[in-house]
Tab-separated table of C-alpha atoms and ligand atoms in Angstrom:
chain	number	residue	atom	x	y	z
A	1	MET	CA	13.970	-20.403	-78.582
A	2	PRO	CA	12.787	-17.112	-79.977
A	3	LYS	CA	10.895	-15.237	-77.286
A	4	ALA	CA	9.546	-11.700	-77.083
A	5	THR	CA	7.509	-9.600	-74.662
A	6	VAL	CA	5.432	-6.545	-75.488
A	7	GLU	CA	3.218	-4.351	-73.341
A	8	ALA	CA	0.481	-2.631	-75.402
A	9	PRO	CA	-1.892	-0.122	-73.956
A	10	SER	CA	-5.627	0.066	-74.294
A	11	ASN	CA	-7.246	3.027	-76.016
A	12	ILE	CA	-10.383	5.071	-75.548
A	13	ALA	CA	-12.280	5.996	-78.702
A	14	PHE	CA	-13.336	9.604	-79.092
A	15	ILE	CA	-15.153	8.666	-82.302
A	16	LYS	CA	-16.352	5.030	-82.067
A	17	TYR	CA	-15.925	2.070	-84.335
A	18	TRP	CA	-19.377	0.479	-84.414
A	19	GLY	CA	-20.436	-1.686	-87.367
A	20	ALA	CA	-18.253	-3.463	-89.873
A	21	LYS	CA	-18.005	-4.168	-93.554
A	22	ASP	CA	-16.173	-7.340	-92.748
A	23	LEU	CA	-16.343	-8.477	-89.083
A	24	ASP	CA	-13.729	-11.277	-89.285
A	25	GLU	CA	-11.057	-8.961	-90.687
A	26	ALA	CA	-12.406	-5.930	-88.736
A	27	ILE	CA	-12.915	-3.664	-91.778
A	28	PRO	CA	-14.972	-0.914	-90.282
A	29	ALA	CA	-18.141	0.666	-91.708
A	30	GLY	CA	-16.970	4.119	-90.635
A	31	PRO	CA	-13.906	6.016	-89.386
A	32	SER	CA	-12.867	6.209	-85.732
A	33	LEU	CA	-10.426	8.166	-83.633
A	34	SER	CA	-8.895	7.328	-80.293
A	35	MET	CA	-6.432	8.229	-77.598
A	36	THR	CA	-3.942	5.522	-76.632
A	37	LEU	CA	-3.782	5.113	-72.856
A	38	GLN	CA	-0.772	4.514	-70.687
A	39	ARG	CA	-1.624	2.569	-67.461
A	40	CYS	CA	-4.373	0.249	-68.817
A	41	ALA	CA	-2.264	-2.202	-70.787
A	42	SER	CA	-1.726	-5.889	-71.605
A	43	ARG	CA	1.662	-7.559	-71.329
A	44	THR	CA	2.188	-10.549	-73.498
A	45	THR	CA	5.088	-12.949	-73.842
A	46	ALA	CA	5.335	-15.188	-76.977
A	47	VAL	CA	7.693	-18.154	-77.154
A	48	PHE	CA	7.973	-19.649	-80.676
A	49	HIS	CA	8.785	-23.332	-81.017
A	50	GLU	CA	9.729	-23.281	-84.659
A	51	GLY	CA	9.001	-26.421	-86.639
A	52	GLU	CA	7.166	-28.135	-83.841
A	53	ASP	CA	3.675	-29.447	-84.222
A	54	GLY	CA	1.151	-29.643	-81.391
A	55	PRO	CA	-1.292	-27.304	-79.663
A	56	ASP	CA	-0.465	-23.726	-78.777
A	57	GLU	CA	-0.328	-23.108	-75.039
A	58	VAL	CA	-2.127	-20.006	-73.736
A	59	LEU	CA	-1.569	-18.964	-70.157
A	60	VAL	CA	-3.295	-16.025	-68.522
A	61	ALA	CA	-2.997	-14.238	-65.169
A	62	HIS	CA	-6.420	-13.051	-63.990
A	63	ASN	CA	-5.903	-10.565	-61.182
A	64	THR	CA	-2.942	-12.402	-59.790
A	65	ASP	CA	0.696	-13.044	-60.616
A	66	ASP	CA	-0.017	-16.743	-61.146
A	67	LEU	CA	-0.363	-17.857	-64.718
A	68	ALA	CA	-2.925	-20.579	-65.435
A	69	PRO	CA	-4.133	-22.272	-68.626
A	70	ALA	CA	-6.784	-20.030	-70.304
A	71	GLY	CA	-10.383	-21.297	-70.705
A	72	ASP	CA	-11.648	-22.230	-74.155
A	73	ALA	CA	-13.542	-18.965	-74.886
A	74	PHE	CA	-10.359	-16.923	-74.147
A	75	ARG	CA	-7.999	-19.305	-75.919
A	76	ARG	CA	-9.833	-19.859	-79.236
A	77	PRO	CA	-9.544	-16.339	-80.828
A	78	ILE	CA	-5.819	-16.207	-79.696
A	79	VAL	CA	-5.029	-19.519	-81.400
A	80	ARG	CA	-6.887	-18.419	-84.495
A	81	HIS	CA	-4.800	-15.266	-84.619
A	82	LEU	CA	-1.528	-17.179	-84.063
A	83	ARG	CA	-2.329	-19.392	-87.026
A	84	ARG	CA	-3.069	-16.341	-89.146
A	85	LEU	CA	0.197	-14.662	-88.169
A	86	CYS	CA	2.203	-17.818	-88.968
A	87	LYS	CA	0.529	-17.978	-92.401
A	88	TRP	CA	1.381	-14.268	-92.994
A	89	ALA	CA	4.996	-14.811	-92.065
A	90	GLY	CA	5.298	-18.160	-93.928
A	91	ARG	CA	6.462	-19.839	-90.613
A	92	HIS	CA	5.556	-23.109	-88.990
A	93	GLY	CA	5.583	-23.929	-85.327
A	94	ARG	CA	3.656	-23.766	-82.135
A	95	PHE	CA	3.517	-21.030	-79.526
A	96	GLN	CA	3.572	-20.634	-75.746
A	97	ILE	CA	1.688	-17.444	-74.909
A	98	ALA	CA	1.373	-15.803	-71.520
A	99	THR	CA	-0.631	-12.668	-70.973
A	100	ARG	CA	-1.632	-10.275	-68.152
A	101	ASN	CA	-3.499	-7.018	-67.898
A	102	SER	CA	-2.252	-4.184	-65.741
A	103	PHE	CA	-5.793	-3.384	-64.765
A	104	PRO	CA	-8.034	-5.869	-62.890
A	105	SER	CA	-9.693	-8.276	-65.354
A	106	SER	CA	-12.819	-8.014	-63.264
A	107	ALA	CA	-12.869	-4.208	-63.834
A	108	GLY	CA	-15.064	-4.381	-66.910
A	109	LEU	CA	-12.323	-2.732	-68.878
A	110	ALA	CA	-10.723	-5.892	-70.186
A	111	SER	CA	-10.115	-4.634	-73.650
A	112	SER	CA	-9.441	-6.805	-76.590
A	113	ALA	CA	-7.579	-3.782	-78.082
A	114	SER	CA	-4.566	-3.967	-75.799
A	115	GLY	CA	-4.654	-7.798	-75.720
A	116	PHE	CA	-4.507	-8.319	-79.444
A	117	ALA	CA	-2.100	-5.472	-80.097
A	118	ALA	CA	0.295	-6.971	-77.490
A	119	LEU	CA	-0.114	-10.450	-78.932
A	120	THR	CA	0.459	-9.368	-82.497
A	121	LEU	CA	3.546	-7.272	-81.659
A	122	ALA	CA	5.041	-10.035	-79.431
A	123	VAL	CA	4.598	-12.665	-82.124
A	124	LEU	CA	6.178	-10.411	-84.769
A	125	ARG	CA	9.186	-9.863	-82.540
A	126	ALA	CA	9.417	-13.590	-81.807
A	127	PHE	CA	9.507	-14.146	-85.602
A	128	GLY	CA	12.328	-11.553	-85.759
A	129	VAL	CA	10.475	-9.345	-88.227
A	130	ALA	CA	9.757	-5.636	-87.909
A	131	PRO	CA	7.085	-4.518	-90.375
A	132	ASP	CA	6.114	-0.857	-90.462
A	133	ARG	CA	3.410	0.468	-88.134
A	134	ALA	CA	0.699	0.358	-90.777
A	135	THR	CA	1.356	-3.322	-91.397
A	136	GLN	CA	1.420	-3.949	-87.617
A	137	SER	CA	-1.967	-2.226	-87.435
A	138	VAL	CA	-3.430	-4.302	-90.287
A	139	LEU	CA	-2.214	-7.536	-88.687
A	140	ALA	CA	-3.641	-6.466	-85.285
A	141	ARG	CA	-7.084	-5.716	-86.742
A	142	GLN	CA	-7.149	-9.040	-88.519
A	143	SER	CA	-7.483	-10.599	-85.097
A	144	GLY	CA	-11.089	-9.492	-85.457
A	145	SER	CA	-10.646	-6.761	-82.757
A	146	GLY	CA	-10.767	-3.571	-84.795
A	147	SER	CA	-9.813	-1.336	-81.899
A	148	ALA	CA	-6.497	-3.313	-81.677
A	149	ALA	CA	-5.540	-1.623	-84.990
A	150	ARG	CA	-5.266	1.659	-83.035
A	151	SER	CA	-3.412	0.247	-79.990
A	152	VAL	CA	-0.193	-0.502	-81.900
A	153	MET	CA	0.605	3.223	-81.848
A	154	GLY	CA	0.694	5.955	-79.189
A	155	GLY	CA	-0.912	9.340	-78.934
A	156	TYR	CA	-3.989	10.201	-81.026
A	157	VAL	CA	-4.854	7.654	-83.641
A	158	ALA	CA	-7.302	7.644	-86.610
A	159	TRP	CA	-8.492	4.501	-88.319
A	160	PRO	CA	-8.896	3.302	-91.040
A	161	GLU	CA	-6.842	4.739	-93.750
A	162	GLY	CA	-6.088	3.601	-97.287
A	163	ASP	CA	-6.887	0.359	-99.149
A	164	ARG	CA	-5.351	-1.721	-96.339
A	165	HIS	CA	-7.483	-0.110	-93.606
A	166	ALA	CA	-4.537	0.618	-91.296
A	167	ALA	CA	-4.489	3.131	-88.439
A	168	ARG	CA	-2.525	6.345	-88.573
A	169	GLN	CA	-1.141	8.540	-85.823
A	170	VAL	CA	-2.750	11.996	-85.898
A	171	ALA	CA	-0.527	13.421	-83.119
A	172	PRO	CA	2.025	11.914	-80.700
A	173	HIS	CA	1.255	11.705	-77.009
A	174	ASP	CA	3.511	14.607	-76.089
A	175	HIS	CA	1.570	16.903	-78.414
A	176	TRP	CA	-1.211	17.214	-75.763
A	177	ASP	CA	-1.453	15.768	-72.276
A	178	LEU	CA	-5.046	14.664	-71.771
A	179	ARG	CA	-6.331	12.540	-68.936
A	180	ASP	CA	-8.997	9.783	-68.774
A	181	VAL	CA	-10.626	9.401	-65.434
A	182	ILE	CA	-12.560	6.142	-65.519
A	183	ALA	CA	-15.590	5.700	-63.334
A	184	LEU	CA	-16.176	2.003	-62.870
A	185	VAL	CA	-19.833	1.262	-62.253
A	186	GLU	CA	-19.869	-2.368	-63.416
A	187	THR	CA	-17.343	-5.151	-63.088
A	188	ALA	CA	-19.235	-8.050	-64.673
A	189	PRO	CA	-18.470	-8.996	-68.272
A	190	LYS	CA	-20.734	-7.134	-70.714
A	191	LYS	CA	-24.043	-8.758	-71.557
A	192	VAL	CA	-23.673	-8.490	-75.279
A	193	ALA	CA	-20.153	-8.841	-76.792
A	194	SER	CA	-19.051	-5.994	-79.035
A	195	ARG	CA	-18.869	-8.544	-81.894
A	196	ASP	CA	-22.608	-9.042	-81.664
A	197	GLY	CA	-23.138	-5.302	-81.346
A	198	HIS	CA	-21.166	-4.655	-84.580
A	199	ARG	CA	-23.219	-7.334	-86.267
A	200	ARG	CA	-26.524	-5.742	-85.202
A	201	ALA	CA	-25.455	-2.111	-85.817
A	202	ASN	CA	-26.931	-1.744	-89.345
A	203	THR	CA	-30.343	-2.891	-88.139
A	204	SER	CA	-30.680	0.550	-86.475
A	205	PRO	CA	-32.639	2.987	-88.596
A	206	PHE	CA	-30.099	5.619	-87.548
A	207	PHE	CA	-27.019	3.749	-88.557
A	208	GLU	CA	-26.690	5.181	-92.093
A	209	LYS	CA	-27.361	8.651	-90.790
A	210	ARG	CA	-24.542	8.305	-88.239
A	211	LEU	CA	-22.174	7.122	-90.975
A	212	SER	CA	-23.017	10.222	-93.009
A	213	LEU	CA	-22.017	12.438	-90.068
A	214	LEU	CA	-18.707	10.806	-89.296
A	215	PRO	CA	-16.352	12.286	-91.948
A	216	GLU	CA	-17.145	15.856	-90.760
A	217	ARG	CA	-16.820	14.781	-87.083
A	218	MET	CA	-13.441	13.228	-87.787
A	219	LYS	CA	-12.264	16.480	-89.312
A	220	ARG	CA	-13.525	18.527	-86.397
A	221	ALA	CA	-11.832	16.171	-83.845
A	222	ALA	CA	-8.560	16.143	-85.733
A	223	ALA	CA	-8.536	19.952	-85.982
A	224	ALA	CA	-9.334	20.311	-82.285
A	225	ILE	CA	-6.441	17.966	-81.396
A	226	GLU	CA	-4.057	19.806	-83.736
A	227	ALA	CA	-5.010	23.184	-82.186
A	228	ARG	CA	-5.372	21.745	-78.630
A	229	GLU	CA	-8.881	23.140	-78.324
A	230	PHE	CA	-10.208	21.112	-75.435
A	231	GLU	CA	-13.828	22.245	-75.530
A	232	ALA	CA	-14.208	21.700	-79.257
A	233	LEU	CA	-12.786	18.229	-78.887
A	234	GLY	CA	-14.924	17.540	-75.814
A	235	GLU	CA	-18.151	18.283	-77.627
A	236	VAL	CA	-17.300	15.768	-80.365
A	237	ILE	CA	-16.350	13.162	-77.780
A	238	GLU	CA	-19.581	13.525	-75.855
A	239	THR	CA	-21.843	13.636	-78.973
A	240	ASP	CA	-20.251	10.510	-80.387
A	241	GLY	CA	-20.179	8.600	-77.130
A	242	VAL	CA	-23.947	8.996	-76.713
A	243	GLU	CA	-24.545	8.236	-80.380
A	244	LEU	CA	-22.954	4.809	-80.118
A	245	HIS	CA	-25.511	3.963	-77.502
A	246	LEU	CA	-28.362	5.388	-79.562
A	247	ILE	CA	-27.375	2.886	-82.242
A	248	THR	CA	-27.188	0.049	-79.741
A	249	MET	CA	-30.506	0.853	-78.180
A	250	SER	CA	-32.216	1.133	-81.596
A	251	SER	CA	-30.692	-2.043	-83.034
A	252	VAL	CA	-32.838	-5.100	-83.492
A	253	PRO	CA	-32.950	-6.592	-80.964
A	254	PRO	CA	-31.841	-3.582	-78.867
A	255	ILE	CA	-28.846	-3.570	-76.560
A	256	PHE	CA	-28.809	-1.534	-73.349
A	257	TYR	CA	-25.312	-1.189	-71.943
A	258	TRP	CA	-26.037	1.714	-69.483
A	259	MET	CA	-26.878	1.245	-65.839
A	260	PRO	CA	-28.465	3.713	-63.495
A	261	ALA	CA	-24.993	4.746	-62.220
A	262	THR	CA	-23.890	5.499	-65.791
A	263	LEU	CA	-26.527	8.210	-65.953
A	264	ALA	CA	-25.538	9.517	-62.497
A	265	VAL	CA	-21.938	9.863	-63.707
A	266	LEU	CA	-23.083	11.660	-66.927
A	267	GLU	CA	-25.068	14.032	-64.650
A	268	ALA	CA	-22.026	14.653	-62.458
A	269	VAL	CA	-19.955	15.533	-65.545
A	270	ARG	CA	-22.580	18.071	-66.690
A	271	GLU	CA	-22.605	19.583	-63.183
A	272	LEU	CA	-18.804	19.799	-63.282
A	273	ARG	CA	-19.043	21.740	-66.500
A	274	ALA	CA	-21.715	24.026	-65.080
A	275	GLU	CA	-19.241	24.780	-62.258
A	276	GLY	CA	-16.587	25.724	-64.738
A	277	VAL	CA	-14.612	22.440	-65.009
A	278	PRO	CA	-14.312	21.354	-68.640
A	279	ALA	CA	-14.710	17.569	-68.653
A	280	TYR	CA	-16.447	15.368	-71.198
A	281	SER	CA	-17.775	11.796	-71.016
A	282	THR	CA	-17.710	8.808	-73.275
A	283	MET	CA	-18.716	5.145	-72.912
A	284	ASP	CA	-17.638	2.107	-74.887
A	285	ALA	CA	-19.818	-0.977	-75.217
A	286	GLY	CA	-20.452	-1.085	-71.494
A	287	ALA	CA	-21.694	0.865	-68.509
A	288	ASN	CA	-18.397	2.413	-67.387
A	289	VAL	CA	-17.782	6.104	-68.057
A	290	HIS	CA	-14.487	7.570	-69.308
A	291	VAL	CA	-14.228	11.230	-68.424
A	292	ILE	CA	-11.685	13.129	-70.436
A	293	CYS	CA	-10.135	16.270	-69.014
A	294	GLU	CA	-6.921	18.318	-68.936
A	295	PRO	CA	-4.312	17.581	-66.256
A	296	HIS	CA	-5.109	20.597	-63.969
A	297	HIS	CA	-8.709	19.376	-63.578
A	298	GLU	CA	-8.004	15.650	-63.084
A	299	GLU	CA	-7.893	15.776	-59.251
A	300	GLN	CA	-11.226	17.565	-59.028
A	301	VAL	CA	-12.891	15.282	-61.574
A	302	ALA	CA	-11.617	12.134	-59.845
A	303	ARG	CA	-12.852	13.425	-56.467
A	304	ARG	CA	-16.341	14.196	-57.840
A	305	LEU	CA	-16.709	10.872	-59.705
A	306	SER	CA	-15.687	8.835	-56.583
A	307	ARG	CA	-18.610	10.451	-54.708
A	308	VAL	CA	-21.277	9.430	-57.234
A	309	ASP	CA	-23.603	6.677	-55.978
A	310	GLY	CA	-22.802	3.413	-57.693
A	311	VAL	CA	-19.201	4.284	-58.645
A	312	LEU	CA	-17.107	1.328	-57.422
A	313	GLU	CA	-13.746	2.655	-58.291
A	314	VAL	CA	-12.039	5.462	-60.146
A	315	ILE	CA	-9.034	4.643	-62.333
A	316	ARG	CA	-6.850	7.504	-63.633
A	317	ASP	CA	-5.123	7.089	-66.907
A	318	ARG	CA	-3.644	9.458	-69.537
A	319	VAL	CA	-2.516	9.592	-73.090
A	320	GLY	CA	0.578	7.442	-73.654
A	321	PRO	CA	3.407	6.793	-76.074
A	322	GLY	CA	2.169	3.376	-77.185
A	323	PRO	CA	3.582	-0.199	-76.903
A	324	ARG	CA	6.750	-0.963	-74.965
A	325	THR	CA	9.283	-3.709	-75.152
A	326	ASP	CA	11.434	-2.810	-72.124
A	327	VAL	CA	9.295	-4.927	-69.715
A	328	GLU	CA	9.856	-8.116	-67.731
A	329	PRO	CA	8.889	-11.283	-69.592
A	330	LEU	CA	6.039	-13.404	-68.196
A	331	LEU	CA	7.727	-16.621	-69.182
B	401	LIG	O1	-12.542	-3.712	-81.354
B	401	LIG	P1	-13.830	-4.221	-80.995
B	401	LIG	O2	-14.451	-5.146	-81.981
B	401	LIG	O3	-13.864	-4.772	-79.544
B	401	LIG	O4	-14.857	-2.948	-80.939
B	401	LIG	C1	-14.662	-1.788	-80.165
B	401	LIG	C2	-15.872	-1.073	-80.017
B	401	LIG	C3	-15.839	0.142	-79.121
B	401	LIG	O5	-14.869	-0.052	-78.103
B	401	LIG	C4	-17.183	0.325	-78.448
B	401	LIG	C5	-15.530	1.453	-79.878
B	401	LIG	C6	-14.097	1.677	-80.290
B	401	LIG	O6	-13.924	2.296	-81.352
B	401	LIG	O7	-13.185	1.267	-79.575
């Protein structure tokens, strides 16, 4: 029975994907740029029962080693993606899927990016096919999770590019060692799914303005990465991170992802900078804060964030090389 296991990391966007031209295929309204992480990852094993009919089986381990059948809401988009991948490959059969995150599922970081990247790559390996990275990226985004398009590669990744809207590596992970110190302030699932946020984005009167600023911002970020200019990159990261939330807060109806502790962490980051520690914050569609810094400041940043009222846990991650296949199967 063809079987394959892939571990794909999550990524943190420096310039955010928010708003789509086509939500089902995740064709973004604007460009985005991210850093692929190392520790926060999803491991997925796919077993392909070729020629067999019957339902796909989806097992998930939530914060434990024990796999259990996934609930309907978790299973549905996975099954939809499996059917799409079968159609793409011209194959017929059913799957057994098992998946586990390296970070606690309750941590509010559960990212569809790592999950759908791992699923896509494991299924392709189980099919015995090895399309190029751009095709892998296109197939991953067709899951409906656009950020998954960036998680199929390591280092610093821009998306989309070309007619197929694939991601492209801007620089490999060993070009520049950057750290992501994550301040967890919320562990509950987010109140409004990013899918609904994308759908609402163009109701903000500032959405078109933001889109008009992004090409220049992408150039500045890519140039800062190329030249390893941390402060230049940090300014872009922080501006864009706040801007995503300006769009959510001015959408109709508005979405407020921040919590009081989010603001307290943002304040701590500004204080760190005033004390001469270059560190810059960004938030995805949630209340948790990712603080990006260079390796020699990581310890100080982590210590400071863990003292902020309302911070439940601090997770330290870093730029990573991308998906791995040298991992223990789950099935
Ligand atoms: O990939 P999605 O549909 O879950 O959207 C991701 C949205 C953000 O995480 C907020 C931004 C991004 O570019 O990753």
